[in-house]
Coordinates of N, CA and C in Angstrom, one line a residue:
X10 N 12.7 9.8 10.1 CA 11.5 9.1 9.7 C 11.4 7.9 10.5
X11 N 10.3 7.7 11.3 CA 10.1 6.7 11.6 C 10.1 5.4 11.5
X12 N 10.6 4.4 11.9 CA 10.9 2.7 11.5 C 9.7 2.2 10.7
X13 N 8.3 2.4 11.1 CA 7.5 1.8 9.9 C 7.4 2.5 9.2
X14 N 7.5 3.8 9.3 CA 6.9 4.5 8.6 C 8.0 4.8 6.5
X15 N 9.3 4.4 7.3 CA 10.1 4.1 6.0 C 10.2 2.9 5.6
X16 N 9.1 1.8 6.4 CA 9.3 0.5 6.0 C 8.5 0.7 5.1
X17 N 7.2 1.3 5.4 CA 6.2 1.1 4.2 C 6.5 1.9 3.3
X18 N 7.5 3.4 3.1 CA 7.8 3.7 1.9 C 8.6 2.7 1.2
X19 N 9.5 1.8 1.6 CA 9.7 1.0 1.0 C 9.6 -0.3 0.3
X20 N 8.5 -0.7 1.0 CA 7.5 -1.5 0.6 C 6.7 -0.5 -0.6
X21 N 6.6 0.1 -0.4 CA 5.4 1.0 -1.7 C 6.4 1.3 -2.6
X22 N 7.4 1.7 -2.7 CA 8.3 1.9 -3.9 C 8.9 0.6 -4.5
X23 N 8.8 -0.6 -3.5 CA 8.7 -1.8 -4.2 C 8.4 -2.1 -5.3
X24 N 6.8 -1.7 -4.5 CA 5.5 -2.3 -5.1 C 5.2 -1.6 -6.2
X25 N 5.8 -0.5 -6.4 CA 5.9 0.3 -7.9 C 6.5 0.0 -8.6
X26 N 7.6 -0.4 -8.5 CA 9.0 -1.1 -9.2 C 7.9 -2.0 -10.3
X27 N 7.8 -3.2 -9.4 CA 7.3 -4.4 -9.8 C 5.7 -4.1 -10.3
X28 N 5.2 -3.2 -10.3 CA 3.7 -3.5 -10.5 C 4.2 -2.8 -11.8
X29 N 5.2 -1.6 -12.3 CA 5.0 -0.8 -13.3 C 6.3 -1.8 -14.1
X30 N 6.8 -2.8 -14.0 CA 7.6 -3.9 -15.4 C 7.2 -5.1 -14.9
X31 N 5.4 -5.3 -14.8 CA 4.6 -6.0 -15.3 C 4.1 -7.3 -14.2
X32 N 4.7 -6.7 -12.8 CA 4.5 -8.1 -11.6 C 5.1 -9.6 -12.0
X33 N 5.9 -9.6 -12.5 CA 6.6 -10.9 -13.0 C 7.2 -11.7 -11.4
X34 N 6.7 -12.8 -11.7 CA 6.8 -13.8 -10.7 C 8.3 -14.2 -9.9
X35 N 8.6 -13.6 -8.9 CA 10.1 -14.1 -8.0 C 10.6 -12.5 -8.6
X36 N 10.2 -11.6 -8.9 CA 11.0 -10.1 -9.2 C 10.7 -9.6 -7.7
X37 N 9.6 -9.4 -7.2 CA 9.1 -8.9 -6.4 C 10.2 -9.2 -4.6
X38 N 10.9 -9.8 -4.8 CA 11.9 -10.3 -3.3 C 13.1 -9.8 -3.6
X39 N 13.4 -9.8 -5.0 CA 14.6 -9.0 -5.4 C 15.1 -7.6 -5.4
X40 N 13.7 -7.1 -5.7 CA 13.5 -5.6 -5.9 C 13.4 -4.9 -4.5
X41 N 12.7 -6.1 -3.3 CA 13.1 -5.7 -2.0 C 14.0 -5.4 -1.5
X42 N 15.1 -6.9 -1.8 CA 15.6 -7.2 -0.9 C 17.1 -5.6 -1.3
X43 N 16.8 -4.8 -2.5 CA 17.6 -4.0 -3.7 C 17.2 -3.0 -2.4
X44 N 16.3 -2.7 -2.3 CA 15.5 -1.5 -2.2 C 15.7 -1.0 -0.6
X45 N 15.4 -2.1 0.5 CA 15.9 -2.3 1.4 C 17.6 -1.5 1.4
X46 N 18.5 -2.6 1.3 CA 19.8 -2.2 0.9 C 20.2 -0.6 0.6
X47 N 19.6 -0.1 -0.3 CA 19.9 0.9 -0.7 C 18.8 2.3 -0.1
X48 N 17.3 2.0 0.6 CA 16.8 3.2 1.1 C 16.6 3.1 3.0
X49 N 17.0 1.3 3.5 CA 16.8 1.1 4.5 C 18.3 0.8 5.0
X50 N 19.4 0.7 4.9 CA 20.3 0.3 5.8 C 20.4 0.9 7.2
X51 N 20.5 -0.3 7.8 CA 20.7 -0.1 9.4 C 18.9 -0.3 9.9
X52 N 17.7 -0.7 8.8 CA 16.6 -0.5 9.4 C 16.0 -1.6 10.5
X53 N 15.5 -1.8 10.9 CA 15.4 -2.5 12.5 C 14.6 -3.5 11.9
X54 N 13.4 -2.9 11.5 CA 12.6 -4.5 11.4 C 12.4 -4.8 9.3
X55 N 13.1 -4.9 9.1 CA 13.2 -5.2 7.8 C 12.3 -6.5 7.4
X56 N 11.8 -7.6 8.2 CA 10.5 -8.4 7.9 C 9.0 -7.1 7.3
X57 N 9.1 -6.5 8.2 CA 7.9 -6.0 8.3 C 7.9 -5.0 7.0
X58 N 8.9 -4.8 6.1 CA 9.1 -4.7 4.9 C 8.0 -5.5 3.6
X59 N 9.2 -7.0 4.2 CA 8.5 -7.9 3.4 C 6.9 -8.7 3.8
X60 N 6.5 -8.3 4.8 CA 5.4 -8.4 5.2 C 4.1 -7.8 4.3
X61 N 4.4 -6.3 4.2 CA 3.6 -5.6 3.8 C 3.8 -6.1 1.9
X62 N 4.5 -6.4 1.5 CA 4.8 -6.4 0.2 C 4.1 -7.6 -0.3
X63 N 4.6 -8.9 0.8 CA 4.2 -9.9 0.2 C 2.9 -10.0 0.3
X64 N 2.3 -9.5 1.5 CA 0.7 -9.5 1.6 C 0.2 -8.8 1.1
X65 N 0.7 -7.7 0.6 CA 0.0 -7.5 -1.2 C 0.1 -8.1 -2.2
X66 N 0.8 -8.8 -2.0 CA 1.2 -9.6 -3.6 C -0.1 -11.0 -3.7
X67 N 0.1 -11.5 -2.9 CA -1.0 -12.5 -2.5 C -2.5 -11.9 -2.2
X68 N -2.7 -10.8 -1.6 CA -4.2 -10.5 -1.7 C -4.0 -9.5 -2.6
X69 N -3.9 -9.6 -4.0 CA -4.1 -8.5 -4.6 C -5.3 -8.4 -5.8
X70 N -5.5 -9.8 -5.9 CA -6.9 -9.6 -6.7 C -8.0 -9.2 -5.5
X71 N -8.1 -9.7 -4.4 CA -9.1 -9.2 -3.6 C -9.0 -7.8 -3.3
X72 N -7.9 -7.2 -2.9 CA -7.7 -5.8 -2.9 C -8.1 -5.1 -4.1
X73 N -7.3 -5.5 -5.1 CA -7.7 -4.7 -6.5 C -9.6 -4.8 -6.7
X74 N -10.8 -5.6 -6.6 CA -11.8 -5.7 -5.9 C -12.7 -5.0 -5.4
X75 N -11.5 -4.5 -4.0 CA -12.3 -3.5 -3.1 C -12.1 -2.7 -3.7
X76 N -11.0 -2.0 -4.6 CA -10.9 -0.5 -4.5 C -11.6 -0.3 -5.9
X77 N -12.0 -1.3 -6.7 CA -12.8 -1.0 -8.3 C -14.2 -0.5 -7.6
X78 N -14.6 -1.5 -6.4 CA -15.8 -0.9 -5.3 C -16.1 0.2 -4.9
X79 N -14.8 0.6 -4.5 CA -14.7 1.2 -3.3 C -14.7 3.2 -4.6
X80 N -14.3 2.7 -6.1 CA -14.2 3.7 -6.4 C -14.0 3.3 -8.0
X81 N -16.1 3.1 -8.1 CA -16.3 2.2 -9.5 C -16.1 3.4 -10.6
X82 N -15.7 4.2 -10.7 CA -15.4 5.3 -11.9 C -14.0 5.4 -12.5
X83 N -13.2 4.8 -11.1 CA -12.0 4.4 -11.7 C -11.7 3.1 -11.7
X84 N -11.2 2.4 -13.2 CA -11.2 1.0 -12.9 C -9.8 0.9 -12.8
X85 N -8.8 -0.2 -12.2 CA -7.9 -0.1 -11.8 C -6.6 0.2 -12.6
X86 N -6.8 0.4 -13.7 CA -5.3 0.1 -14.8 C -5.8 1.4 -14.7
X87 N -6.6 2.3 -14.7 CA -6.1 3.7 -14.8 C -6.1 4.5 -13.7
X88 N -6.0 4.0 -12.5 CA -5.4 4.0 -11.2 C -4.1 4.8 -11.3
X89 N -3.6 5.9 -11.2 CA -2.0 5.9 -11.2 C -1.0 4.9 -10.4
X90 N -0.1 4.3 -10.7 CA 0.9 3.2 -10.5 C 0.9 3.6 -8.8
X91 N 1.7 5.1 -8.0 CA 1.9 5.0 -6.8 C 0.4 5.0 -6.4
X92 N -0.8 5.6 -6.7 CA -1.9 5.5 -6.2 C -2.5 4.2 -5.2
X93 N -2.3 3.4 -6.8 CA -3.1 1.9 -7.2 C -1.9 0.7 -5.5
X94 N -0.9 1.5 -5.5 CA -0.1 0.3 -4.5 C -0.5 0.8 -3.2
X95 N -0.3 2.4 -2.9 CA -1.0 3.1 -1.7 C -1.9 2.7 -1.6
X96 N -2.7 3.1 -2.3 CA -4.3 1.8 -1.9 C -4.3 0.4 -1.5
X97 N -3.6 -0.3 -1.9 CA -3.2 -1.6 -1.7 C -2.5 -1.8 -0.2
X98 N -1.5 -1.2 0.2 CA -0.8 -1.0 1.1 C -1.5 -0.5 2.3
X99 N -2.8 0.2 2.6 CA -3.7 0.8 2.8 C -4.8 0.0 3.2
X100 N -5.3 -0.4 2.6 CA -6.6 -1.6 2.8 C -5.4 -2.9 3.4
X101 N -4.4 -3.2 2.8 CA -3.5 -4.6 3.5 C -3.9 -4.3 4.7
X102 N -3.5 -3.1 5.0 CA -3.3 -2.8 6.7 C -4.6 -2.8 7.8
X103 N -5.6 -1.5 6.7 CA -7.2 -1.9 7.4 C -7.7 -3.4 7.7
X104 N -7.6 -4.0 6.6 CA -8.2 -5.4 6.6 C -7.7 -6.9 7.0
X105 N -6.1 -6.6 7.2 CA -5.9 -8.2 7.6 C -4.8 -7.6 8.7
X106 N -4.2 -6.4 8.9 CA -3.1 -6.4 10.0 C -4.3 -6.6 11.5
X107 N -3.4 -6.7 12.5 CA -3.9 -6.8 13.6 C -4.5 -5.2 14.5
X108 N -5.0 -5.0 14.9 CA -5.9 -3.9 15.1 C -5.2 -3.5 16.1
X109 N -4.3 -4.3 16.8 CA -3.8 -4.0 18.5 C -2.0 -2.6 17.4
X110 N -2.2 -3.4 16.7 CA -0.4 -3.0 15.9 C -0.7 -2.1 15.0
X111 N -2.0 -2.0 14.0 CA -2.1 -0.5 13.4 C -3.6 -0.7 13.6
X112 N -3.9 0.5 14.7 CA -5.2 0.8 14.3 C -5.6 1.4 12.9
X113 N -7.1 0.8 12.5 CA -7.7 1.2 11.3 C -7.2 3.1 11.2
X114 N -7.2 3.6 12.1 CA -6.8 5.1 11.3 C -5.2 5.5 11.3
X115 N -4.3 4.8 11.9 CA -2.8 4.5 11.3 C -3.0 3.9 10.2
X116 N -3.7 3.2 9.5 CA -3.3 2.7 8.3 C -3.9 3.9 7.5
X117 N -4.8 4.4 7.7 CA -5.4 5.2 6.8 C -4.5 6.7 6.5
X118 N -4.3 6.7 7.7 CA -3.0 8.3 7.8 C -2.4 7.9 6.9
X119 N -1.5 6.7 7.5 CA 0.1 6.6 7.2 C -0.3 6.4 5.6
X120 N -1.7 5.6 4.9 CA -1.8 5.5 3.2 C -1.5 6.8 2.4
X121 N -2.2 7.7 3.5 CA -2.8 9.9 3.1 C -1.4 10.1 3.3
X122 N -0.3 9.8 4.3 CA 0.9 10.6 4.4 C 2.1 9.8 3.0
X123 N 2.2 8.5 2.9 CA 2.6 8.3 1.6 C 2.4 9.1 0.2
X124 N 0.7 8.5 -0.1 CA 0.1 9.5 -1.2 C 0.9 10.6 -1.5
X125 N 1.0 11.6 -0.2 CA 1.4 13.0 -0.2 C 2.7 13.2 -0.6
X126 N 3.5 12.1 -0.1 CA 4.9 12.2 -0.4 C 5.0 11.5 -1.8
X127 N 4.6 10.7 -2.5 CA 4.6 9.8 -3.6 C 4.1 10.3 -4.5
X128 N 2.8 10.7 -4.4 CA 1.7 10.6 -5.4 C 1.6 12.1 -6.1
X129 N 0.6 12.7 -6.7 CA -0.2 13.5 -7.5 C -0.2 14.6 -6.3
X130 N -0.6 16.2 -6.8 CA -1.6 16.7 -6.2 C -2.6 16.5 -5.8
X131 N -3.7 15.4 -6.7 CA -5.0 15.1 -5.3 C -4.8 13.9 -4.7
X132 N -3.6 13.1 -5.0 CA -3.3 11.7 -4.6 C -3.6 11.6 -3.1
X133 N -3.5 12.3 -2.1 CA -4.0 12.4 -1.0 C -5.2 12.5 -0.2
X134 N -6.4 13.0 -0.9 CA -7.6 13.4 -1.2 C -8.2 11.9 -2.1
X135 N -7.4 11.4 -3.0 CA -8.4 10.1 -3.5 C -8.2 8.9 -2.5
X136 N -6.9 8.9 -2.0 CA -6.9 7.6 -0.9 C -7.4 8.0 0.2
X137 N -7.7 8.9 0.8 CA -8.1 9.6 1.9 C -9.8 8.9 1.5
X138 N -10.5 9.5 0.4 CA -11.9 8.6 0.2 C -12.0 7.5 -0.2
X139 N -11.6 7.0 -0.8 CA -11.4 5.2 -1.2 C -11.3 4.6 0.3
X140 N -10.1 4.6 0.9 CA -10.2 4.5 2.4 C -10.7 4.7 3.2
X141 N -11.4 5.7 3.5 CA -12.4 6.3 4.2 C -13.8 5.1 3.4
X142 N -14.4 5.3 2.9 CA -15.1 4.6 1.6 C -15.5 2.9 2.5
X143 N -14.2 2.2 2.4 CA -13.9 1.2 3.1 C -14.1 0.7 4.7
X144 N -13.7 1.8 5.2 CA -13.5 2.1 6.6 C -15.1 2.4 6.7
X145 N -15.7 2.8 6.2 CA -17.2 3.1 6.9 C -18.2 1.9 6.7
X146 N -17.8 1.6 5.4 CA -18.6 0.0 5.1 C -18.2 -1.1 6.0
X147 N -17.1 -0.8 6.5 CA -16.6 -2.2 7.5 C -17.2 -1.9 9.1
X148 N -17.8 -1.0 9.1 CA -18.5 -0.5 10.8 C -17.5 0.5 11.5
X149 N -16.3 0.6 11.2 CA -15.2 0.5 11.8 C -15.2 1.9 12.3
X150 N -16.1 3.2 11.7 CA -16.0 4.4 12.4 C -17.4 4.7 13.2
X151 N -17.7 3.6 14.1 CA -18.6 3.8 15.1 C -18.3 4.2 16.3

């Protein structure tokens, strides 16, 4: 598996940890730094872990936002837990990573290739349009 590509599963199963016993304040660095340790050893860029995690944590009312927008039938608490972070994890990347380091359709894959490994049978298919959803409103597939 690829170096980011198991960073952001680890970052995403963080971000499950903590979002599903209730996001409690200073849990979220511990459950990394656990999670890291035990699914990443030996991994190379272990910031970019806590990059992705923390910049969900901090833009997560804005994120949570887009995706009530981006997919007003489902409001967020009934989001499934891996879904609702995949989306999060997803949009972090469309909207504030740098464009040169994940273009807008690496983030969007790599959200659809999580999904697949994490999520539901159509969990792939809902982030695939929420994201897509996003990505079109932003100009970004011209």
């Amino acid at each position: 598996m690829a170096s980011r590509h198991l960073s952001r599963s680890i970052a995403m199963q963080s971000l499950y940890e903590w979002d599903f016993y209730g996001m409690k304040e200073g849990d979220l660095d511990k459950i990394l730094d656990r999670n890291v340790a035990d699914f990443g050893p030996g991994l190379e860029d272990v910031k970019f872990v806590h990059d992705i995690a923390s910049g969900v944590a901090s833009h997560l009312k804005k994120l949570d936002v887009i995706i009530e927008k981006a997919a007003p039938e489902w409001p967020i608490s009934q989001i499934p837990i891996v879904d609702r972070n995949v989306l999060r994890i997803g949009l972090l990347e469309l909207l504030y990573s740098n464009k040169d380091e994940v273009p807008p359709k690496v983030a969007i894959n790599e959200a659809i290739e999580l999904a697949k490994t994490f999520g539901g049978e159509s969990s792939g298919k809902f982030i695939n349009g929420v994201l897509g959803t996003v990505f079109k409103e932003m100009g970004l597939d011209k």
